[in-house]
Structure formats: structure tokens, C-alpha cells
Amino acid sequence: MANNCGCQNAPFVPAARPGPREHADGRGESSPGCALMRKLMTADFYLQDLKLYLDTHPCDEKALCLYRKTAALVKEYRAKFEEREFPLTDTGAGCKEHVWDWLEGTWPPARV
Amino acid sequence: MFIFEKRTQIPVHIKNRNPKLAGIILEQYGGADGEMTASLRYLSQRFTMKDERGKALLTDIGTEELSHLEIVGSIVSQLTDGSGAKEFDRYGKGEYYVNHANAVYASSAAGVPFTAAYFQAKADPIADLVEDLAAEQKARATYDNILRLSDDADVNAVIKFLRAREIVHFQRFGELLNYYQEQVCQ
């Protein structure tokens, strides 16, 4: 069936947003934390898209290999981000003494 | 189970306030072909898919739809963030403001509250998947209509991403339907 995206089986990678912008918390888009978040979002999106593809193509070894590589990247970026910025998941929280750090960061609808 | 991650799937950063556009985009939050309907449809139908492949695909797409619900809610909220009663009224959204103020309420653009009557669960994978294929196209068509109504570049960048995902989901549901139909024929 036709669509506007060419090959329907190719994983979709979102284009990077142009130009620097100011964030709600004052960080520019060029800050290291922001760049790391972009890397995490891009890699994890690729992982999620590969997951859907593999659900209906479980014997595609090339996709499986890409999945393994991407999963390792996502894990690395998430751990780095949580170490340098703020917790994203429950296992990344509770790392600060005397204070509940889970409250830190960008809760929706923060401009990210 | 579900694990929450404190970020949206893609960046959502809307600079302009526009309660009227927020009201239009609300269609994809709590409307008939919106993300709430989509996620609850797939996460309900998955229990009676016939094998692991079907359960996995409906769980994974249903979960992605939840993250899209979060994105659409963030757009609506950012578009009305800081708007007062008078601004809502000036944009023709006084009727929304009087009931919900700046809240993101699960209704259609026309104000009809969300209902489970928007979707089915038939314990019949063929019937459910054919509904799912239609649902993805109806959502895609709604996003097309939003792009025809919106001039906001920040909003449109996110809407185009969500629109593209409907096409990918349609493809995957089609592959699962073909797989089941081939089994029926054997």
C-alpha cells in the first residue's frame, strides 16, 4: 500500500530540530545535557521502531543485530544522562543524600 | 507492567500561545480517533490475540500510543500555558474555559467527553486487526486535517512525526493480519 514515506519498512529517524532555542529551565539546546537527551531520544526511538519491525519479522537477523547494538547505546546514553542531569526512571532516582531527586527534571508539559 | 520515563518520545517545544489551536489538537487527545482511544483499544484487544506475536505487537503499539497521548497533552498544555479567561474568550474558547480553565480534559475538539464506545474488543483477531488498520488511517487523516488548520511550525513538526507513526503502525498491523490470514488458508 502506498504512503508518502517511500519504503514502509525502513525505520523512521526524526530530523534534528534546527537552530538553538531557550528552554524553560534556561538551558540552551547546545548544552551538554540537551545534546545527550537528543542522542537518547534518537537512539531509543530507533530501538522502539526496530522492536515493532521485529515483532512481525522475528527471523530478520540483520534487524536483530541492529536491535542489540541500539539497545546497548540506549542503555549507555540513559545511564550517562541520569548521572549528569536528573533521574529519568525509578532505578535512576534516590542517588542524592538527604533529598528526593526524583522530583528534579522536566515533567510534562515542560518545553524540552 | 509499565515503566514511566521522565521525558517525551520526541522534543515538544511550542513557543506561541493559541487556545484555539489547542482546542483543535484536543481531538487527538480525547477524540474518537485520538491517542487515548488508540492506546486503550490495542491494550484491551491484546489479551485475546491468538499468539505471542499478536500480543507483543498490540502491547508495543499500545504502549507507543500512550507516549503519543503524553505528547498531544503536552502540546495542548503548552499552547494554553499562561492564558487567562479573557484570552481563551478572545480565541472563541470561553465555553472550554468556563468548565476546564487551563486543564487538559479528555474530550474531542467539539467538547464530547471521551468514551470507550469509540473502540471495540471482539476476541477475534481478524475483526480486531481490521478495526486497527482503519483506526490508524483515521488518525492519519485527522493529523492531515490538523496540518491544514495549523500555521504553527513548532506544532506542525510534532504533528508530522505523529502522522508518520500512524503509517508505520498501519504497516505492522497489516503484516500481522496477513500472517493470520495465511494460517487460516493452510
Short mmCIF file of C-alpha atoms in Angstrom, two decimals:
data_model
loop_
_atom_site.label_atom_id
_atom_site.label_comp_id
_atom_site.label_asym_id
_atom_site.label_seq_id
_atom_site.Cartn_x
_atom_site.Cartn_y
_atom_site.Cartn_z
CA MET A 1 0.00 0.00 0.00
CA ALA A 2 1.27 3.45 -0.91
CA ASN A 3 2.34 6.13 1.54
CA ASN A 4 4.33 9.35 1.43
CA CYS A 5 7.43 7.95 3.10
CA GLY A 6 8.86 5.68 0.41
CA CYS A 7 9.84 2.36 1.96
CA GLN A 8 7.46 1.49 4.79
CA ASN A 9 9.82 -0.99 6.37
CA ALA A 10 12.70 1.43 6.84
CA PRO A 11 12.88 2.62 10.46
CA PHE A 12 11.97 6.31 10.72
CA VAL A 13 14.54 8.66 12.25
CA PRO A 14 13.28 12.13 13.18
CA ALA A 15 15.17 15.09 11.75
CA ALA A 16 17.11 17.20 14.23
CA ARG A 17 15.43 20.48 15.14
CA PRO A 18 17.14 23.49 13.57
CA GLY A 19 18.65 26.40 15.49
CA PRO A 20 19.38 26.96 19.20
CA ARG A 21 16.40 27.64 21.49
CA GLU A 22 15.96 28.68 25.09
CA HIS A 23 14.48 26.05 27.39
CA ALA A 24 12.03 26.53 30.25
CA ASP A 25 14.86 25.95 32.72
CA GLY A 26 17.21 28.34 30.90
CA ARG A 27 19.43 25.71 29.29
CA GLY A 28 20.20 26.28 25.61
CA GLU A 29 19.76 23.49 23.09
CA SER A 30 23.51 23.37 22.72
CA SER A 31 24.09 22.45 26.41
CA PRO A 32 25.74 19.04 27.02
CA GLY A 33 22.65 17.74 28.86
CA CYS A 34 20.42 18.73 25.99
CA ALA A 35 22.69 17.13 23.40
CA LEU A 36 22.74 13.92 25.43
CA MET A 37 18.91 13.96 25.69
CA ARG A 38 18.70 14.30 21.88
CA LYS A 39 21.05 11.33 21.48
CA LEU A 40 18.94 9.27 23.91
CA MET A 41 15.68 10.22 22.17
CA THR A 42 17.06 9.40 18.73
CA ALA A 43 18.60 6.06 19.73
CA ASP A 44 15.57 4.98 21.80
CA PHE A 45 13.18 5.90 19.01
CA TYR A 46 15.22 3.75 16.62
CA LEU A 47 15.06 0.92 19.18
CA GLN A 48 11.26 1.20 19.54
CA ASP A 49 10.77 1.22 15.78
CA LEU A 50 13.05 -1.82 15.35
CA LYS A 51 11.04 -3.57 18.09
CA LEU A 52 7.78 -3.18 16.14
CA TYR A 53 9.52 -4.39 12.97
CA LEU A 54 10.95 -7.44 14.76
CA ASP A 55 7.51 -8.31 16.22
CA THR A 56 6.35 -9.09 12.67
CA HIS A 57 9.78 -10.17 11.29
CA PRO A 58 11.22 -12.24 14.18
CA CYS A 59 13.72 -14.07 11.95
CA ASP A 60 15.35 -10.99 10.37
CA GLU A 61 18.93 -11.37 11.61
CA LYS A 62 20.11 -8.01 10.28
CA ALA A 63 17.38 -6.21 12.25
CA LEU A 64 18.14 -8.32 15.31
CA CYS A 65 21.81 -7.30 15.12
CA LEU A 66 20.81 -3.61 14.79
CA TYR A 67 18.48 -4.04 17.78
CA ARG A 68 21.25 -5.40 20.00
CA LYS A 69 23.64 -2.59 19.05
CA THR A 70 20.98 0.10 19.54
CA ALA A 71 19.86 -1.34 22.89
CA ALA A 72 23.43 -1.06 24.19
CA LEU A 73 23.61 2.58 23.04
CA VAL A 74 20.29 3.48 24.68
CA LYS A 75 21.44 1.92 27.94
CA GLU A 76 24.70 3.88 27.81
CA TYR A 77 23.04 7.24 26.98
CA ARG A 78 20.35 6.81 29.65
CA ALA A 79 22.92 5.96 32.33
CA LYS A 80 25.11 8.92 31.31
CA PHE A 81 22.15 11.31 31.29
CA GLU A 82 20.93 10.19 34.72
CA GLU A 83 24.44 10.50 36.13
CA ARG A 84 24.96 14.05 34.77
CA GLU A 85 21.46 15.60 34.73
CA PHE A 86 18.48 14.11 36.59
CA PRO A 87 16.76 10.73 37.05
CA LEU A 88 14.60 9.56 34.14
CA THR A 89 13.43 6.28 35.65
CA ASP A 90 12.84 4.94 39.15
CA THR A 91 16.09 2.97 39.16
CA GLY A 92 17.98 6.20 38.40
CA ALA A 93 16.42 8.03 41.38
CA GLY A 94 17.49 8.12 45.02
CA CYS A 95 21.12 8.93 44.25
CA LYS A 96 21.40 12.16 46.27
CA GLU A 97 21.91 12.29 50.01
CA HIS A 98 19.14 13.82 52.16
CA VAL A 99 16.96 14.81 49.21
CA TRP A 100 14.49 13.01 46.94
CA ASP A 101 15.98 13.71 43.49
CA TRP A 102 13.11 12.11 41.52
CA LEU A 103 11.31 15.47 41.61
CA GLU A 104 14.11 17.07 39.55
CA GLY A 105 13.97 17.40 35.79
CA THR A 106 11.42 18.07 33.10
CA TRP A 107 7.94 16.79 33.94
CA PRO A 108 5.34 17.15 31.22
CA PRO A 109 4.36 19.64 29.85
CA ALA A 110 7.86 21.16 30.22
CA ARG A 111 9.30 22.52 26.98
CA VAL A 112 12.09 20.11 26.06
CA MET B 1 3.58 -3.55 33.72
CA PHE B 2 4.52 -0.10 32.63
CA ILE B 3 7.60 1.93 33.47
CA PHE B 4 7.42 5.72 33.25
CA GLU B 5 10.39 7.61 31.82
CA LYS B 6 10.58 11.32 32.62
CA ARG B 7 10.79 12.63 29.03
CA THR B 8 8.61 12.78 25.94
CA GLN B 9 9.29 10.45 22.99
CA ILE B 10 10.43 13.44 20.88
CA PRO B 11 11.01 17.07 21.93
CA VAL B 12 7.88 19.22 22.39
CA HIS B 13 8.71 22.93 22.49
CA ILE B 14 5.84 25.24 21.46
CA LYS B 15 6.72 28.96 21.71
CA ASN B 16 3.36 30.60 20.89
CA ARG B 17 0.14 30.59 22.94
CA ASN B 18 -3.01 29.74 20.99
CA PRO B 19 -6.08 28.40 22.86
CA LYS B 20 -7.97 27.95 19.57
CA LEU B 21 -5.32 25.65 18.10
CA ALA B 22 -5.14 23.83 21.46
CA GLY B 23 -8.88 23.13 21.14
CA ILE B 24 -8.37 21.69 17.64
CA ILE B 25 -5.49 19.46 18.74
CA LEU B 26 -7.58 18.18 21.67
CA GLU B 27 -9.31 15.99 19.04
CA GLN B 28 -6.23 13.73 19.09
CA TYR B 29 -6.23 13.62 22.91
CA GLY B 30 -9.78 12.55 23.75
CA GLY B 31 -11.50 12.35 20.35
CA ALA B 32 -12.83 9.26 18.53
CA ASP B 33 -9.61 8.64 16.57
CA GLY B 34 -7.26 10.13 19.15
CA GLU B 35 -4.34 8.64 21.05
CA MET B 36 -6.38 7.74 24.16
CA THR B 37 -8.76 5.66 22.04
CA ALA B 38 -5.83 4.08 20.18
CA SER B 39 -3.84 3.09 23.26
CA LEU B 40 -6.84 1.67 25.16
CA ARG B 41 -8.05 -0.18 22.06
CA TYR B 42 -4.78 -2.06 21.49
CA LEU B 43 -4.04 -2.61 25.18
CA SER B 44 -7.54 -4.15 25.58
CA GLN B 45 -7.54 -6.22 22.38
CA ARG B 46 -4.10 -7.72 23.12
CA PHE B 47 -5.48 -10.07 25.80
CA THR B 48 -7.27 -12.13 23.15
CA MET B 49 -4.70 -12.05 20.34
CA LYS B 50 -4.07 -15.62 19.24
CA ASP B 51 -0.32 -15.91 19.85
CA GLU B 52 2.80 -14.22 21.27
CA ARG B 53 3.39 -12.30 18.05
CA GLY B 54 -0.03 -10.63 18.24
CA LYS B 55 0.18 -9.98 21.98
CA ALA B 56 3.63 -8.41 21.56
CA LEU B 57 2.67 -6.17 18.64
CA LEU B 58 -0.52 -4.86 20.25
CA THR B 59 1.25 -4.30 23.57
CA ASP B 60 4.13 -2.45 21.89
CA ILE B 61 1.97 -0.26 19.65
CA GLY B 62 -0.49 0.39 22.53
CA THR B 63 2.43 1.47 24.69
CA GLU B 64 3.77 3.80 21.98
CA GLU B 65 0.28 5.34 21.71
CA LEU B 66 0.46 6.16 25.44
CA SER B 67 3.63 8.15 24.79
CA HIS B 68 1.81 9.90 21.93
CA LEU B 69 -1.04 10.75 24.32
CA GLU B 70 1.59 12.39 26.54
CA ILE B 71 2.95 14.35 23.55
CA VAL B 72 -0.51 15.57 22.44
CA GLY B 73 -1.36 16.57 26.03
CA SER B 74 1.94 18.46 26.26
CA ILE B 75 1.17 20.38 23.03
CA VAL B 76 -2.33 21.35 24.28
CA SER B 77 -0.93 22.38 27.66
CA GLN B 78 1.97 24.41 26.19
CA LEU B 79 -0.41 26.21 23.79
CA THR B 80 -2.58 27.40 26.72
CA ASP B 81 0.15 27.74 29.33
CA GLY B 82 -0.33 31.21 30.93
CA SER B 83 -3.52 32.02 29.00
CA GLY B 84 -6.20 33.68 31.14
CA ALA B 85 -10.00 33.68 30.85
CA LYS B 86 -10.04 36.70 28.54
CA GLU B 87 -7.51 35.17 26.16
CA PHE B 88 -9.50 31.92 25.91
CA ASP B 89 -12.61 34.00 25.20
CA ARG B 90 -10.86 36.10 22.55
CA TYR B 91 -9.88 32.89 20.72
CA GLY B 92 -13.51 31.63 20.91
CA LYS B 93 -12.75 29.10 23.68
CA GLY B 94 -14.77 30.67 26.52
CA GLU B 95 -17.00 27.58 26.69
CA TYR B 96 -13.96 25.38 27.31
CA TYR B 97 -12.51 27.78 29.89
CA VAL B 98 -15.68 28.01 31.97
CA ASN B 99 -15.57 24.25 32.64
CA HIS B 100 -11.86 23.30 32.49
CA ALA B 101 -9.79 26.54 32.58
CA ASN B 102 -6.20 25.58 31.60
CA ALA B 103 -6.68 21.86 32.22
CA VAL B 104 -6.21 19.21 29.52
CA TYR B 105 -9.60 17.44 29.52
CA ALA B 106 -10.18 14.19 27.61
CA SER B 107 -12.74 15.34 25.07
CA SER B 108 -12.99 15.85 21.33
CA ALA B 109 -12.43 19.27 19.71
CA ALA B 110 -16.22 19.70 19.74
CA GLY B 111 -16.32 19.08 23.52
CA VAL B 112 -17.69 15.50 23.51
CA PRO B 113 -16.18 13.67 26.53
CA PHE B 114 -14.05 10.57 25.87
CA THR B 115 -15.90 7.24 25.78
CA ALA B 116 -14.93 3.57 25.36
CA ALA B 117 -17.73 3.39 22.76
CA TYR B 118 -15.08 4.67 20.29
CA PHE B 119 -13.48 1.22 20.07
CA GLN B 120 -14.17 -2.50 20.15
CA ALA B 121 -12.67 -5.72 21.51
CA LYS B 122 -14.13 -8.82 19.81
CA ALA B 123 -11.79 -11.68 20.84
CA ASP B 124 -11.48 -12.25 17.10
CA PRO B 125 -8.03 -11.28 15.78
CA ILE B 126 -9.25 -10.73 12.22
CA ALA B 127 -12.11 -8.43 13.32
CA ASP B 128 -9.86 -6.55 15.78
CA LEU B 129 -6.96 -6.10 13.34
CA VAL B 130 -9.21 -4.82 10.55
CA GLU B 131 -10.54 -2.23 13.03
CA ASP B 132 -6.94 -1.36 13.99
CA LEU B 133 -5.96 -0.80 10.34
CA ALA B 134 -8.91 1.58 9.89
CA ALA B 135 -8.08 3.32 13.18
CA GLU B 136 -4.53 4.12 12.04
CA GLN B 137 -5.79 5.62 8.78
CA LYS B 138 -8.48 7.65 10.57
CA ALA B 139 -5.84 9.02 12.95
CA ARG B 140 -3.56 9.80 10.00
CA ALA B 141 -6.42 11.64 8.25
CA THR B 142 -7.12 13.65 11.44
CA TYR B 143 -3.45 14.67 11.61
CA ASP B 144 -3.68 15.73 7.96
CA ASN B 145 -6.67 17.94 8.90
CA ILE B 146 -4.73 19.44 11.82
CA LEU B 147 -1.86 20.29 9.42
CA ARG B 148 -4.41 22.01 7.13
CA LEU B 149 -5.70 24.10 10.06
CA SER B 150 -2.42 24.93 11.84
CA ASP B 151 0.20 27.53 10.83
CA ASP B 152 2.36 26.96 13.91
CA ALA B 153 5.71 25.49 12.80
CA ASP B 154 6.57 24.14 16.28
CA VAL B 155 3.23 22.31 16.50
CA ASN B 156 3.38 21.03 12.93
CA ALA B 157 6.85 19.48 13.36
CA VAL B 158 5.48 17.28 16.16
CA ILE B 159 2.19 16.54 14.35
CA LYS B 160 4.14 15.36 11.27
CA PHE B 161 6.06 12.90 13.43
CA LEU B 162 2.83 11.53 14.97
CA ARG B 163 1.28 11.27 11.49
CA ALA B 164 4.25 9.25 10.23
CA ARG B 165 3.91 6.83 13.15
CA GLU B 166 0.30 6.06 12.16
CA ILE B 167 1.61 4.89 8.78
CA VAL B 168 4.22 2.63 10.38
CA HIS B 169 1.62 1.14 12.76
CA PHE B 170 -0.74 0.54 9.81
CA GLN B 171 2.06 -1.36 8.06
CA ARG B 172 2.78 -3.57 11.09
CA PHE B 173 -0.90 -4.36 11.74
CA GLY B 174 -1.21 -5.26 8.05
CA GLU B 175 1.72 -7.68 8.34
CA LEU B 176 0.12 -9.36 11.37
CA LEU B 177 -3.26 -9.61 9.61
CA ASN B 178 -1.59 -11.20 6.55
CA TYR B 179 0.23 -13.67 8.80
CA TYR B 180 -3.04 -14.75 10.47
CA GLN B 181 -4.91 -14.95 7.17
CA GLU B 182 -2.20 -17.20 5.69
CA GLN B 183 -2.63 -19.52 8.71
CA VAL B 184 -6.39 -19.67 8.11
CA CYS B 185 -5.79 -20.67 4.48
CA GLN B 186 -3.42 -23.55 5.34
#
